[in-house]
PDB file of C-alpha atoms and ligand atoms in Angstrom:
ATOM      1  CA  MET A 238      -6.676  -4.041   2.457  1.00 98.00           C
ATOM      2  CA  GLY A 239      -7.368  -5.197  -1.101  1.00 98.00           C
ATOM      3  CA  VAL A 240      -5.374  -3.647  -3.946  1.00 97.00           C
ATOM      4  CA  ILE A 241      -7.176  -2.403  -7.031  1.00 96.00           C
ATOM      5  CA  ASN A 242      -4.812  -1.082  -9.693  1.00 93.00           C
ATOM      6  CA  ALA A 243      -6.534   1.403 -11.957  1.00 91.00           C
ATOM      7  CA  THR A 244      -3.369   1.395 -14.062  1.00 88.00           C
ATOM      8  CA  PRO A 245      -2.549  -0.194 -17.414  1.00 83.00           C
ATOM      9  CA  ASP A 246       0.998  -1.106 -16.305  1.00 77.00           C
ATOM     10  CA  SER A 247       1.254  -2.350 -12.692  1.00 71.00           C
ATOM     11  CA  PHE A 248       3.648  -5.236 -12.166  1.00 69.00           C
ATOM     12  CA  SER A 249       1.313  -7.409 -10.119  1.00 70.00           C
ATOM     13  CA  ASP A 250      -1.778  -7.546 -12.304  1.00 70.00           C
ATOM     14  CA  GLY A 251      -0.670  -5.228 -15.129  1.00 65.00           C
ATOM     15  CA  GLY A 252      -3.685  -3.941 -16.984  1.00 75.00           C
ATOM     16  CA  THR A 253      -6.083  -6.803 -16.143  1.00 83.00           C
ATOM     17  CA  LEU A 254      -8.802  -4.223 -15.433  1.00 88.00           C
ATOM     18  CA  TYR A 255      -8.172  -2.478 -18.738  1.00 87.00           C
ATOM     19  CA  ARG A 256      -9.931  -2.756 -22.045  1.00 81.00           C
ATOM     20  CA  GLY A 257      -7.599  -1.135 -24.550  1.00 78.00           C
ATOM     21  CA  SER A 258      -6.519   2.194 -23.052  1.00 78.00           C
ATOM     22  CA  ARG A 259      -9.517   2.614 -20.716  1.00 84.00           C
ATOM     23  CA  LEU A 260     -10.285   1.206 -17.297  1.00 87.00           C
ATOM     24  CA  ASP A 261     -13.107  -1.326 -17.603  1.00 90.00           C
ATOM     25  CA  MET A 262     -15.406  -0.052 -14.859  1.00 93.00           C
ATOM     26  CA  GLU A 263     -17.510  -3.213 -14.721  1.00 94.00           C
ATOM     27  CA  ARG A 264     -14.443  -5.407 -14.368  1.00 94.00           C
ATOM     28  CA  ALA A 265     -13.052  -3.106 -11.668  1.00 95.00           C
ATOM     29  CA  MET A 266     -16.365  -3.170  -9.773  1.00 97.00           C
ATOM     30  CA  ALA A 267     -16.503  -6.973 -10.041  1.00 97.00           C
ATOM     31  CA  ARG A 268     -13.013  -7.088  -8.475  1.00 97.00           C
ATOM     32  CA  ALA A 269     -14.092  -4.649  -5.752  1.00 98.00           C
ATOM     33  CA  ARG A 270     -17.212  -6.700  -4.927  1.00 98.00           C
ATOM     34  CA  GLU A 271     -15.197  -9.900  -4.834  1.00 98.00           C
ATOM     35  CA  MET A 272     -12.673  -8.333  -2.442  1.00 98.00           C
ATOM     36  CA  ALA A 273     -15.390  -6.913  -0.181  1.00 98.00           C
ATOM     37  CA  ALA A 274     -17.115 -10.324  -0.077  1.00 98.00           C
ATOM     38  CA  GLY A 275     -13.727 -11.913   0.657  1.00 98.00           C
ATOM     39  CA  GLY A 276     -13.356  -9.854   3.804  1.00 97.00           C
ATOM     40  CA  ALA A 277     -11.607  -6.642   2.779  1.00 98.00           C
ATOM     41  CA  ALA A 278     -12.222  -3.795   5.226  1.00 98.00           C
ATOM     42  CA  ILE A 279     -10.327  -1.380   2.994  1.00 98.00           C
ATOM     43  CA  LEU A 280      -9.925  -1.164  -0.787  1.00 98.00           C
ATOM     44  CA  ASP A 281      -6.820   0.677  -1.988  1.00 98.00           C
ATOM     45  CA  ILE A 282      -7.259   2.305  -5.399  1.00 97.00           C
ATOM     46  CA  GLY A 283      -4.144   3.440  -7.259  1.00 95.00           C
ATOM     47  CA  GLY A 284      -3.773   5.260 -10.567  1.00 93.00           C
ATOM     48  CA  GLU A 285       0.014   5.652 -10.699  1.00 91.00           C
ATOM     49  CA  SER A 286       2.281   2.679 -11.314  1.00 88.00           C
ATOM     50  CA  THR A 287       5.374   2.908  -9.115  1.00 84.00           C
ATOM     51  CA  ARG A 288       6.985  -0.030 -10.884  1.00 81.00           C
ATOM     52  CA  PRO A 289      10.637   0.825 -11.696  1.00 75.00           C
ATOM     53  CA  GLY A 290      10.722   2.487 -15.108  1.00 72.00           C
ATOM     54  CA  ALA A 291       6.940   3.059 -15.288  1.00 75.00           C
ATOM     55  CA  ARG A 292       5.844   6.012 -17.396  1.00 77.00           C
ATOM     56  CA  PRO A 293       5.054   8.984 -15.113  1.00 83.00           C
ATOM     57  CA  VAL A 294       1.367   9.868 -15.060  1.00 89.00           C
ATOM     58  CA  SER A 295      -0.018  13.431 -15.120  1.00 92.00           C
ATOM     59  CA  PRO A 296      -2.221  14.507 -12.191  1.00 91.00           C
ATOM     60  CA  ASP A 297      -5.223  14.795 -14.546  1.00 93.00           C
ATOM     61  CA  GLU A 298      -4.732  11.333 -15.979  1.00 92.00           C
ATOM     62  CA  GLU A 299      -4.323   9.884 -12.479  1.00 94.00           C
ATOM     63  CA  MET A 300      -7.586  11.553 -11.405  1.00 95.00           C
ATOM     64  CA  ASP A 301      -9.415  10.245 -14.487  1.00 93.00           C
ATOM     65  CA  ARG A 302      -8.287   6.735 -13.620  1.00 93.00           C
ATOM     66  CA  VAL A 303      -9.165   6.827  -9.923  1.00 96.00           C
ATOM     67  CA  LEU A 304     -12.079   9.161  -9.160  1.00 97.00           C
ATOM     68  CA  PRO A 305     -14.902   7.422 -11.091  1.00 96.00           C
ATOM     69  CA  LEU A 306     -14.042   4.153  -9.369  1.00 97.00           C
ATOM     70  CA  VAL A 307     -13.924   5.811  -5.933  1.00 98.00           C
ATOM     71  CA  GLY A 308     -17.405   7.214  -6.567  1.00 98.00           C
ATOM     72  CA  ARG A 309     -18.834   3.863  -7.669  1.00 98.00           C
ATOM     73  CA  ILE A 310     -17.359   1.931  -4.744  1.00 98.00           C
ATOM     74  CA  ALA A 311     -18.455   4.589  -2.238  1.00 98.00           C
ATOM     75  CA  ALA A 312     -22.007   4.342  -3.537  1.00 98.00           C
ATOM     76  CA  GLU A 313     -22.143   0.561  -3.443  1.00 98.00           C
ATOM     77  CA  LEU A 314     -19.815  -1.154  -0.985  1.00 98.00           C
ATOM     78  CA  PRO A 315     -19.477  -0.919   2.819  1.00 97.00           C
ATOM     79  CA  VAL A 316     -15.683  -0.593   2.757  1.00 98.00           C
ATOM     80  CA  VAL A 317     -13.227   2.164   3.565  1.00 98.00           C
ATOM     81  CA  ILE A 318     -11.813   3.490   0.301  1.00 98.00           C
ATOM     82  CA  SER A 319      -8.098   4.211   0.352  1.00 98.00           C
ATOM     83  CA  VAL A 320      -6.522   6.213  -2.441  1.00 98.00           C
ATOM     84  CA  ASP A 321      -2.893   5.383  -3.262  1.00 97.00           C
ATOM     85  CA  THR A 322      -1.557   8.750  -4.422  1.00 97.00           C
ATOM     86  CA  SER A 323       1.114  11.396  -3.878  1.00 97.00           C
ATOM     87  CA  SER A 324      -0.879  14.070  -5.712  1.00 97.00           C
ATOM     88  CA  PRO A 325      -2.333  16.886  -3.569  1.00 98.00           C
ATOM     89  CA  THR A 326      -5.148  17.611  -6.050  1.00 97.00           C
ATOM     90  CA  LEU A 327      -6.194  13.977  -6.148  1.00 98.00           C
ATOM     91  CA  MET A 328      -6.122  13.825  -2.325  1.00 98.00           C
ATOM     92  CA  ARG A 329      -8.616  16.692  -2.156  1.00 98.00           C
ATOM     93  CA  GLU A 330     -10.855  15.343  -4.940  1.00 98.00           C
ATOM     94  CA  ALA A 331     -10.758  11.794  -3.573  1.00 98.00           C
ATOM     95  CA  ALA A 332     -11.942  13.010  -0.181  1.00 98.00           C
ATOM     96  CA  ARG A 333     -14.900  14.722  -1.900  1.00 98.00           C
ATOM     97  CA  ALA A 334     -15.661  11.556  -3.875  1.00 98.00           C
ATOM     98  CA  GLY A 335     -15.903   9.405  -0.730  1.00 98.00           C
ATOM     99  CA  ALA A 336     -12.392   8.208   0.118  1.00 98.00           C
ATOM    100  CA  GLY A 337     -11.778   7.363   3.784  1.00 98.00           C
ATOM    101  CA  LEU A 338      -7.981   6.986   3.790  1.00 98.00           C
ATOM    102  CA  LEU A 339      -5.018   8.515   1.944  1.00 98.00           C
ATOM    103  CA  ASN A 340      -2.135   6.148   1.185  1.00 98.00           C
ATOM    104  CA  ASP A 341       1.007   7.941   0.042  1.00 98.00           C
ATOM    105  CA  VAL A 342       4.137   5.983  -0.938  1.00 97.00           C
ATOM    106  CA  ARG A 343       5.987   9.336  -0.744  1.00 97.00           C
ATOM    107  CA  ALA A 344       4.725  10.033   2.799  1.00 98.00           C
ATOM    108  CA  LEU A 345       3.319  13.495   1.923  1.00 98.00           C
ATOM    109  CA  THR A 346       6.655  14.865   0.663  1.00 97.00           C
ATOM    110  CA  ARG A 347       5.320  16.371  -2.599  1.00 97.00           C
ATOM    111  CA  ASP A 348       4.770  20.144  -2.600  1.00 97.00           C
ATOM    112  CA  GLY A 349       1.350  20.827  -1.126  1.00 98.00           C
ATOM    113  CA  ALA A 350       0.687  17.238  -0.021  1.00 98.00           C
ATOM    114  CA  LEU A 351       0.877  17.886   3.737  1.00 98.00           C
ATOM    115  CA  ALA A 352      -1.590  20.775   3.478  1.00 98.00           C
ATOM    116  CA  ALA A 353      -3.944  18.874   1.182  1.00 98.00           C
ATOM    117  CA  ALA A 354      -3.986  15.812   3.421  1.00 98.00           C
ATOM    118  CA  ALA A 355      -4.493  17.974   6.513  1.00 98.00           C
ATOM    119  CA  ASP A 356      -7.459  19.765   4.922  1.00 98.00           C
ATOM    120  CA  THR A 357      -9.242  16.515   4.050  1.00 98.00           C
ATOM    121  CA  GLY A 358      -9.418  15.473   7.692  1.00 98.00           C
ATOM    122  CA  LEU A 359      -8.799  11.882   6.567  1.00 98.00           C
ATOM    123  CA  PRO A 360      -6.434   9.326   8.083  1.00 98.00           C
ATOM    124  CA  VAL A 361      -3.143   8.929   6.211  1.00 98.00           C
ATOM    125  CA  CYS A 362      -0.794   6.005   5.650  1.00 98.00           C
ATOM    126  CA  LEU A 363       2.815   7.268   5.512  1.00 98.00           C
ATOM    127  CA  MET A 364       5.025   4.836   3.592  1.00 98.00           C
ATOM    128  CA  HIS A 365       8.809   4.776   3.581  1.00 98.00           C
ATOM    129  CA  MET A 366      10.661   4.851   0.276  1.00 97.00           C
ATOM    130  CA  GLN A 367      14.375   5.416  -0.401  1.00 94.00           C
ATOM    131  CA  GLY A 368      14.796   7.348  -3.659  1.00 89.00           C
ATOM    132  CA  GLU A 369      12.201   7.613  -6.426  1.00 85.00           C
ATOM    133  CA  PRO A 370      10.420   4.738  -8.203  1.00 86.00           C
ATOM    134  CA  GLY A 371      12.462   4.984 -11.431  1.00 83.00           C
ATOM    135  CA  THR A 372      15.808   4.393  -9.721  1.00 84.00           C
ATOM    136  CA  MET A 373      15.070   3.210  -6.166  1.00 85.00           C
ATOM    137  CA  GLN A 374      16.137  -0.394  -6.814  1.00 86.00           C
ATOM    138  CA  VAL A 375      19.487   0.494  -8.443  1.00 84.00           C
ATOM    139  CA  ALA A 376      21.623   0.630  -5.290  1.00 87.00           C
ATOM    140  CA  PRO A 377      19.550   0.894  -2.097  1.00 91.00           C
ATOM    141  CA  HIS A 378      21.830   1.536   0.871  1.00 92.00           C
ATOM    142  CA  TYR A 379      21.356   1.585   4.642  1.00 96.00           C
ATOM    143  CA  ALA A 380      23.720   1.183   7.605  1.00 96.00           C
ATOM    144  CA  ASP A 381      20.813  -0.085   9.745  1.00 97.00           C
ATOM    145  CA  VAL A 382      17.638  -0.392   7.717  1.00 98.00           C
ATOM    146  CA  VAL A 383      15.206  -0.899  10.628  1.00 98.00           C
ATOM    147  CA  ASN A 384      16.432   2.106  12.601  1.00 98.00           C
ATOM    148  CA  GLU A 385      16.697   4.302   9.517  1.00 98.00           C
ATOM    149  CA  VAL A 386      13.167   3.476   8.351  1.00 98.00           C
ATOM    150  CA  ALA A 387      11.859   4.071  11.884  1.00 98.00           C
ATOM    151  CA  ALA A 388      13.650   7.436  12.136  1.00 98.00           C
ATOM    152  CA  CYS A 389      12.476   8.507   8.709  1.00 98.00           C
ATOM    153  CA  LEU A 390       8.832   7.613   9.442  1.00 98.00           C
ATOM    154  CA  GLN A 391       9.047   9.362  12.795  1.00 98.00           C
ATOM    155  CA  GLY A 392      10.278  12.480  11.006  1.00 98.00           C
ATOM    156  CA  ARG A 393       7.224  12.339   8.725  1.00 98.00           C
ATOM    157  CA  VAL A 394       4.921  11.879  11.751  1.00 98.00           C
ATOM    158  CA  GLU A 395       6.404  15.066  13.217  1.00 98.00           C
ATOM    159  CA  ALA A 396       5.958  16.915   9.906  1.00 98.00           C
ATOM    160  CA  CYS A 397       2.301  15.823   9.928  1.00 98.00           C
ATOM    161  CA  GLU A 398       1.808  16.976  13.500  1.00 98.00           C
ATOM    162  CA  ARG A 399       3.273  20.405  12.651  1.00 98.00           C
ATOM    163  CA  GLN A 400       0.728  20.600   9.839  1.00 98.00           C
ATOM    164  CA  GLY A 401      -2.142  19.794  12.207  1.00 98.00           C
ATOM    165  CA  ILE A 402      -2.509  16.118  11.288  1.00 98.00           C
ATOM    166  CA  SER A 403      -2.682  14.457  14.689  1.00 98.00           C
ATOM    167  CA  ARG A 404      -1.085  11.090  15.436  1.00 98.00           C
ATOM    168  CA  GLU A 405      -4.520   9.482  15.773  1.00 98.00           C
ATOM    169  CA  ARG A 406      -4.925   9.950  12.024  1.00 98.00           C
ATOM    170  CA  LEU A 407      -1.668   8.213  11.047  1.00 98.00           C
ATOM    171  CA  LEU A 408      -0.654   4.720   9.959  1.00 98.00           C
ATOM    172  CA  LEU A 409       2.917   3.724   9.063  1.00 98.00           C
ATOM    173  CA  ASP A 410       4.313   1.383   6.408  1.00 98.00           C
ATOM    174  CA  PRO A 411       7.964   0.338   5.988  1.00 98.00           C
ATOM    175  CA  GLY A 412       7.500   0.200   2.207  1.00 98.00           C
ATOM    176  CA  PHE A 413       8.689  -3.288   1.321  1.00 98.00           C
ATOM    177  CA  GLY A 414      10.412  -3.242  -2.071  1.00 96.00           C
ATOM    178  CA  PHE A 415      10.651   0.549  -2.267  1.00 96.00           C
ATOM    179  CA  GLY A 416      14.408   1.153  -2.367  1.00 96.00           C
ATOM    180  CA  LYS A 417      15.223  -2.102  -0.533  1.00 97.00           C
ATOM    181  CA  SER A 418      17.302  -5.147  -1.411  1.00 96.00           C
ATOM    182  CA  VAL A 419      16.099  -8.639  -0.479  1.00 97.00           C
ATOM    183  CA  ALA A 420      18.306  -8.458   2.641  1.00 97.00           C
ATOM    184  CA  HIS A 421      16.781  -5.080   3.596  1.00 98.00           C
ATOM    185  CA  ASN A 422      13.261  -6.476   3.166  1.00 98.00           C
ATOM    186  CA  MET A 423      14.097  -9.479   5.341  1.00 98.00           C
ATOM    187  CA  GLN A 424      15.670  -7.298   8.031  1.00 98.00           C
ATOM    188  CA  LEU A 425      12.570  -5.091   8.027  1.00 98.00           C
ATOM    189  CA  LEU A 426      10.171  -8.020   8.337  1.00 98.00           C
ATOM    190  CA  HIS A 427      12.273  -9.452  11.144  1.00 98.00           C
ATOM    191  CA  GLY A 428      12.429  -6.025  12.806  1.00 98.00           C
ATOM    192  CA  LEU A 429       8.743  -5.202  12.386  1.00 98.00           C
ATOM    193  CA  PRO A 430       8.108  -5.295  16.173  1.00 98.00           C
ATOM    194  CA  ARG A 431      10.562  -2.376  16.500  1.00 98.00           C
ATOM    195  CA  LEU A 432       8.419  -0.366  14.046  1.00 98.00           C
ATOM    196  CA  ALA A 433       5.204  -1.460  15.774  1.00 98.00           C
ATOM    197  CA  ALA A 434       6.699  -0.092  19.015  1.00 97.00           C
ATOM    198  CA  ILE A 435       6.406   3.429  17.562  1.00 97.00           C
ATOM    199  CA  GLY A 436       2.777   2.989  18.591  1.00 98.00           C
ATOM    200  CA  LEU A 437       0.951   3.650  15.321  1.00 98.00           C
ATOM    201  CA  PRO A 438      -0.864   0.956  13.288  1.00 98.00           C
ATOM    202  CA  LEU A 439       1.409  -0.690  10.717  1.00 98.00           C
ATOM    203  CA  VAL A 440       0.381  -1.381   7.134  1.00 98.00           C
ATOM    204  CA  VAL A 441       2.414  -4.086   5.396  1.00 98.00           C
ATOM    205  CA  GLY A 442       2.439  -4.809   1.667  1.00 98.00           C
ATOM    206  CA  LEU A 443       4.401  -7.891   0.616  1.00 98.00           C
ATOM    207  CA  SER A 444       1.817  -9.424  -1.719  1.00 98.00           C
ATOM    208  CA  ARG A 445       3.403 -10.749  -4.953  1.00 97.00           C
ATOM    209  CA  LYS A 446       6.501  -8.582  -4.433  1.00 97.00           C
ATOM    210  CA  SER A 447       9.772  -9.283  -6.192  1.00 96.00           C
ATOM    211  CA  LEU A 448      11.579 -10.511  -3.072  1.00 97.00           C
ATOM    212  CA  ILE A 449       9.507 -13.693  -3.522  1.00 98.00           C
ATOM    213  CA  GLY A 450      10.742 -13.956  -7.082  1.00 98.00           C
ATOM    214  CA  LYS A 451      14.322 -13.402  -5.986  1.00 97.00           C
ATOM    215  CA  LEU A 452      14.215 -15.842  -3.040  1.00 98.00           C
ATOM    216  CA  LEU A 453      12.126 -18.625  -4.602  1.00 98.00           C
ATOM    217  CA  GLY A 454      12.434 -18.058  -8.338  1.00 98.00           C
ATOM    218  CA  ARG A 455       8.663 -17.599  -8.781  1.00 98.00           C
ATOM    219  CA  ASN A 456       7.118 -15.361 -11.428  1.00 96.00           C
ATOM    220  CA  VAL A 457       4.265 -13.012 -10.470  1.00 95.00           C
ATOM    221  CA  GLU A 458       1.491 -15.573 -11.115  1.00 96.00           C
ATOM    222  CA  GLN A 459       3.194 -18.106  -8.819  1.00 97.00           C
ATOM    223  CA  ARG A 460       3.603 -15.915  -5.729  1.00 98.00           C
ATOM    224  CA  LEU A 461       0.348 -16.552  -3.810  1.00 98.00           C
ATOM    225  CA  PRO A 462       1.577 -19.276  -1.404  1.00 98.00           C
ATOM    226  CA  ALA A 463       4.635 -17.240  -0.408  1.00 98.00           C
ATOM    227  CA  SER A 464       2.502 -14.077  -0.128  1.00 98.00           C
ATOM    228  CA  LEU A 465       0.194 -15.881   2.310  1.00 98.00           C
ATOM    229  CA  ALA A 466       3.154 -16.981   4.426  1.00 98.00           C
ATOM    230  CA  LEU A 467       4.495 -13.421   4.467  1.00 98.00           C
ATOM    231  CA  ALA A 468       1.068 -12.051   5.457  1.00 98.00           C
ATOM    232  CA  VAL A 469       0.966 -14.361   8.476  1.00 98.00           C
ATOM    233  CA  LEU A 470       4.574 -13.584   9.415  1.00 98.00           C
ATOM    234  CA  ALA A 471       3.778  -9.854   9.240  1.00 98.00           C
ATOM    235  CA  ALA A 472       0.596 -10.216  11.301  1.00 98.00           C
ATOM    236  CA  GLU A 473       2.524 -12.177  13.909  1.00 97.00           C
ATOM    237  CA  ARG A 474       5.129  -9.394  14.102  1.00 98.00           C
ATOM    238  CA  GLY A 475       2.573  -6.634  14.650  1.00 97.00           C
ATOM    239  CA  ALA A 476       1.094  -5.589  11.300  1.00 98.00           C
ATOM    240  CA  ALA A 477      -2.393  -4.120  11.761  1.00 98.00           C
ATOM    241  CA  VAL A 478      -3.304  -3.966   8.065  1.00 98.00           C
ATOM    242  CA  ILE A 479      -2.204  -6.402   5.353  1.00 98.00           C
ATOM    243  CA  ARG A 480      -2.212  -4.969   1.824  1.00 98.00           C
ATOM    244  CA  THR A 481      -2.948  -7.787  -0.627  1.00 98.00           C
ATOM    245  CA  HIS A 482      -4.055  -8.637  -4.160  1.00 97.00           C
ATOM    246  CA  ASP A 483      -5.726 -11.867  -2.918  1.00 98.00           C
ATOM    247  CA  VAL A 484      -8.155 -10.878  -0.194  1.00 98.00           C
ATOM    248  CA  ALA A 485     -10.129 -14.058   0.552  1.00 98.00           C
ATOM    249  CA  ALA A 486      -7.055 -16.301   0.686  1.00 98.00           C
ATOM    250  CA  THR A 487      -5.135 -13.805   2.827  1.00 98.00           C
ATOM    251  CA  ALA A 488      -8.090 -13.368   5.198  1.00 98.00           C
ATOM    252  CA  ASP A 489      -8.184 -17.144   5.745  1.00 98.00           C
ATOM    253  CA  ALA A 490      -4.435 -17.390   6.279  1.00 98.00           C
ATOM    254  CA  VAL A 491      -4.402 -14.566   8.827  1.00 98.00           C
ATOM    255  CA  ALA A 492      -7.584 -15.919  10.479  1.00 98.00           C
ATOM    256  CA  MET A 493      -5.730 -19.146  11.298  1.00 97.00           C
ATOM    257  CA  TRP A 494      -3.041 -17.182  13.102  1.00 97.00           C
ATOM    258  CA  THR A 495      -5.740 -15.169  14.924  1.00 96.00           C
ATOM    259  CA  ALA A 496      -7.552 -18.383  15.887  1.00 96.00           C
ATOM    260  CA  LEU A 497      -4.353 -19.816  17.337  1.00 96.00           C
ATOM    261  CA  GLU A 498      -3.708 -16.627  19.296  1.00 94.00           C
ATOM    262  CA  GLU A 499      -7.232 -16.682  20.711  1.00 93.00           C
ATOM    263  CA  TRP A 500      -6.996 -20.372  21.542  1.00 92.00           C
ATOM    264  CA  ALA A 501      -3.678 -19.818  23.316  1.00 87.00           C
ATOM    265  CA  GLY A 502      -5.258 -17.038  25.378  1.00 81.00           C
ATOM    266  CA  THR A 503      -8.192 -19.149  26.676  1.00 75.00           C
TER     267      THR A 503
HETATM  268  C1  7PJ B 218       2.615  -0.483  -1.388  1.00 91.21           C
HETATM  269  C2  7PJ B 218       1.769   0.599  -1.560  1.00 91.21           C
HETATM  270  C3  7PJ B 218       2.968  -0.895  -0.070  1.00 91.21           C
HETATM  271  C4  7PJ B 218       1.578   0.907   0.715  1.00 91.21           C
HETATM  272  C5  7PJ B 218       2.340  -0.179  -3.495  1.00 91.21           C
HETATM  273  C6  7PJ B 218       2.464  -3.061  -5.203  1.00 91.21           C
HETATM  274  C7  7PJ B 218       3.333  -1.885  -5.464  1.00 91.21           C
HETATM  275  N1  7PJ B 218       1.239   1.292  -0.522  1.00 91.21           N
HETATM  276  N2  7PJ B 218       1.610   0.787  -2.891  1.00 91.21           N
HETATM  277  N3  7PJ B 218       2.416  -0.157   0.943  1.00 91.21           N
HETATM  278  N4  7PJ B 218       2.954  -0.976  -2.612  1.00 91.21           N
HETATM  279  N5  7PJ B 218       1.080   1.563   1.778  1.00 91.21           N
HETATM  280  O1  7PJ B 218       1.240  -2.994  -5.268  1.00 91.21           O
HETATM  281  O2  7PJ B 218       3.026  -4.152  -4.961  1.00 91.21           O
HETATM  282  O3  7PJ B 218       3.736  -1.832   0.188  1.00 91.21           O
HETATM  283  S1  7PJ B 218       2.459  -0.335  -5.209  1.00 91.21           S
END
C-alpha cells in the first residue's frame, strides 16, 4: 500500500505534492504512477494530516483535496484506491468516485461513520488509536498494549458487524505511533502474531515513523533503511499489507523474505 498525502502538512513528505496552497495534480499523478509501477496493489490517499498539532481540516476541504485525485487514479491506474479518512461524507463520495477501500485511523467512531461505511459496501481498515491526534503522544498508557489493542479492535469489529459490515470486509491495523510510546510500538511489533491470530488481514504502517527517529536518531529523510527492516519484520510476523511511502524499495525488501519462505518450503 503506497501512501499519497494530499495534504500540505504531513510529517513524512510534508507538502511535496503541493504548489503553493493547491495540490499539484500532475505531481500527485506522477507519484501514483511511480508507486503502481513499483508494485503497489493499493494506493492510500489522505487529505487530513494526523500529525500531532496539525490544523484540523473541514470535511469540505478534505473532500476538495482527495476526490479529484481519486477520480484521476481510478480512471488511469489498475490499483485499489484506499481513502484515509474519518469523515462519513467523504466515505460516501469516495466510494462514488471509485475508491475500493476505506482506511479510518479512528476505526469508524465518528458520528455517522459506521452507517456511511456500511452503505458503501466497501472493505474497511479499522486502525487503533489511543486519544486524538493533537494529544495522543503526550502520555500514552497501557497495562498490556498488545491485549488492549486486540480487545479494542475486536470491539470495533463487533460494532461493524452490528451495523451490517461483515467480517469478510474488514482489515485491522494496530496503529503504530498513534498514542504509543517507543516501547509500546516495539511490544506491538513483537506481539503482531497475537493480532494476526484474530483472523483478519493486518495492515501495518511503520514507514518513516518517529520511533525510527527516537531509536536511531534519524531525521525523516534518513529513515528508509530502517523502514525496510521494519517492513520485513512486520511481514514475517503476519502483516498482510505494508503501508509505505517507498513502494519499489519495500516491495523488493519484502520479496526477499517471501523468496526465502518459498525456498524453505520446497
Ligand atoms: C497510518 C494510517 C497507519 C493506517 C497514517 C503516516 C501517518 N493508516 N494513516 N495505518 N498512518 N491504516 O503516514 O505515517 O499506520 S498517517
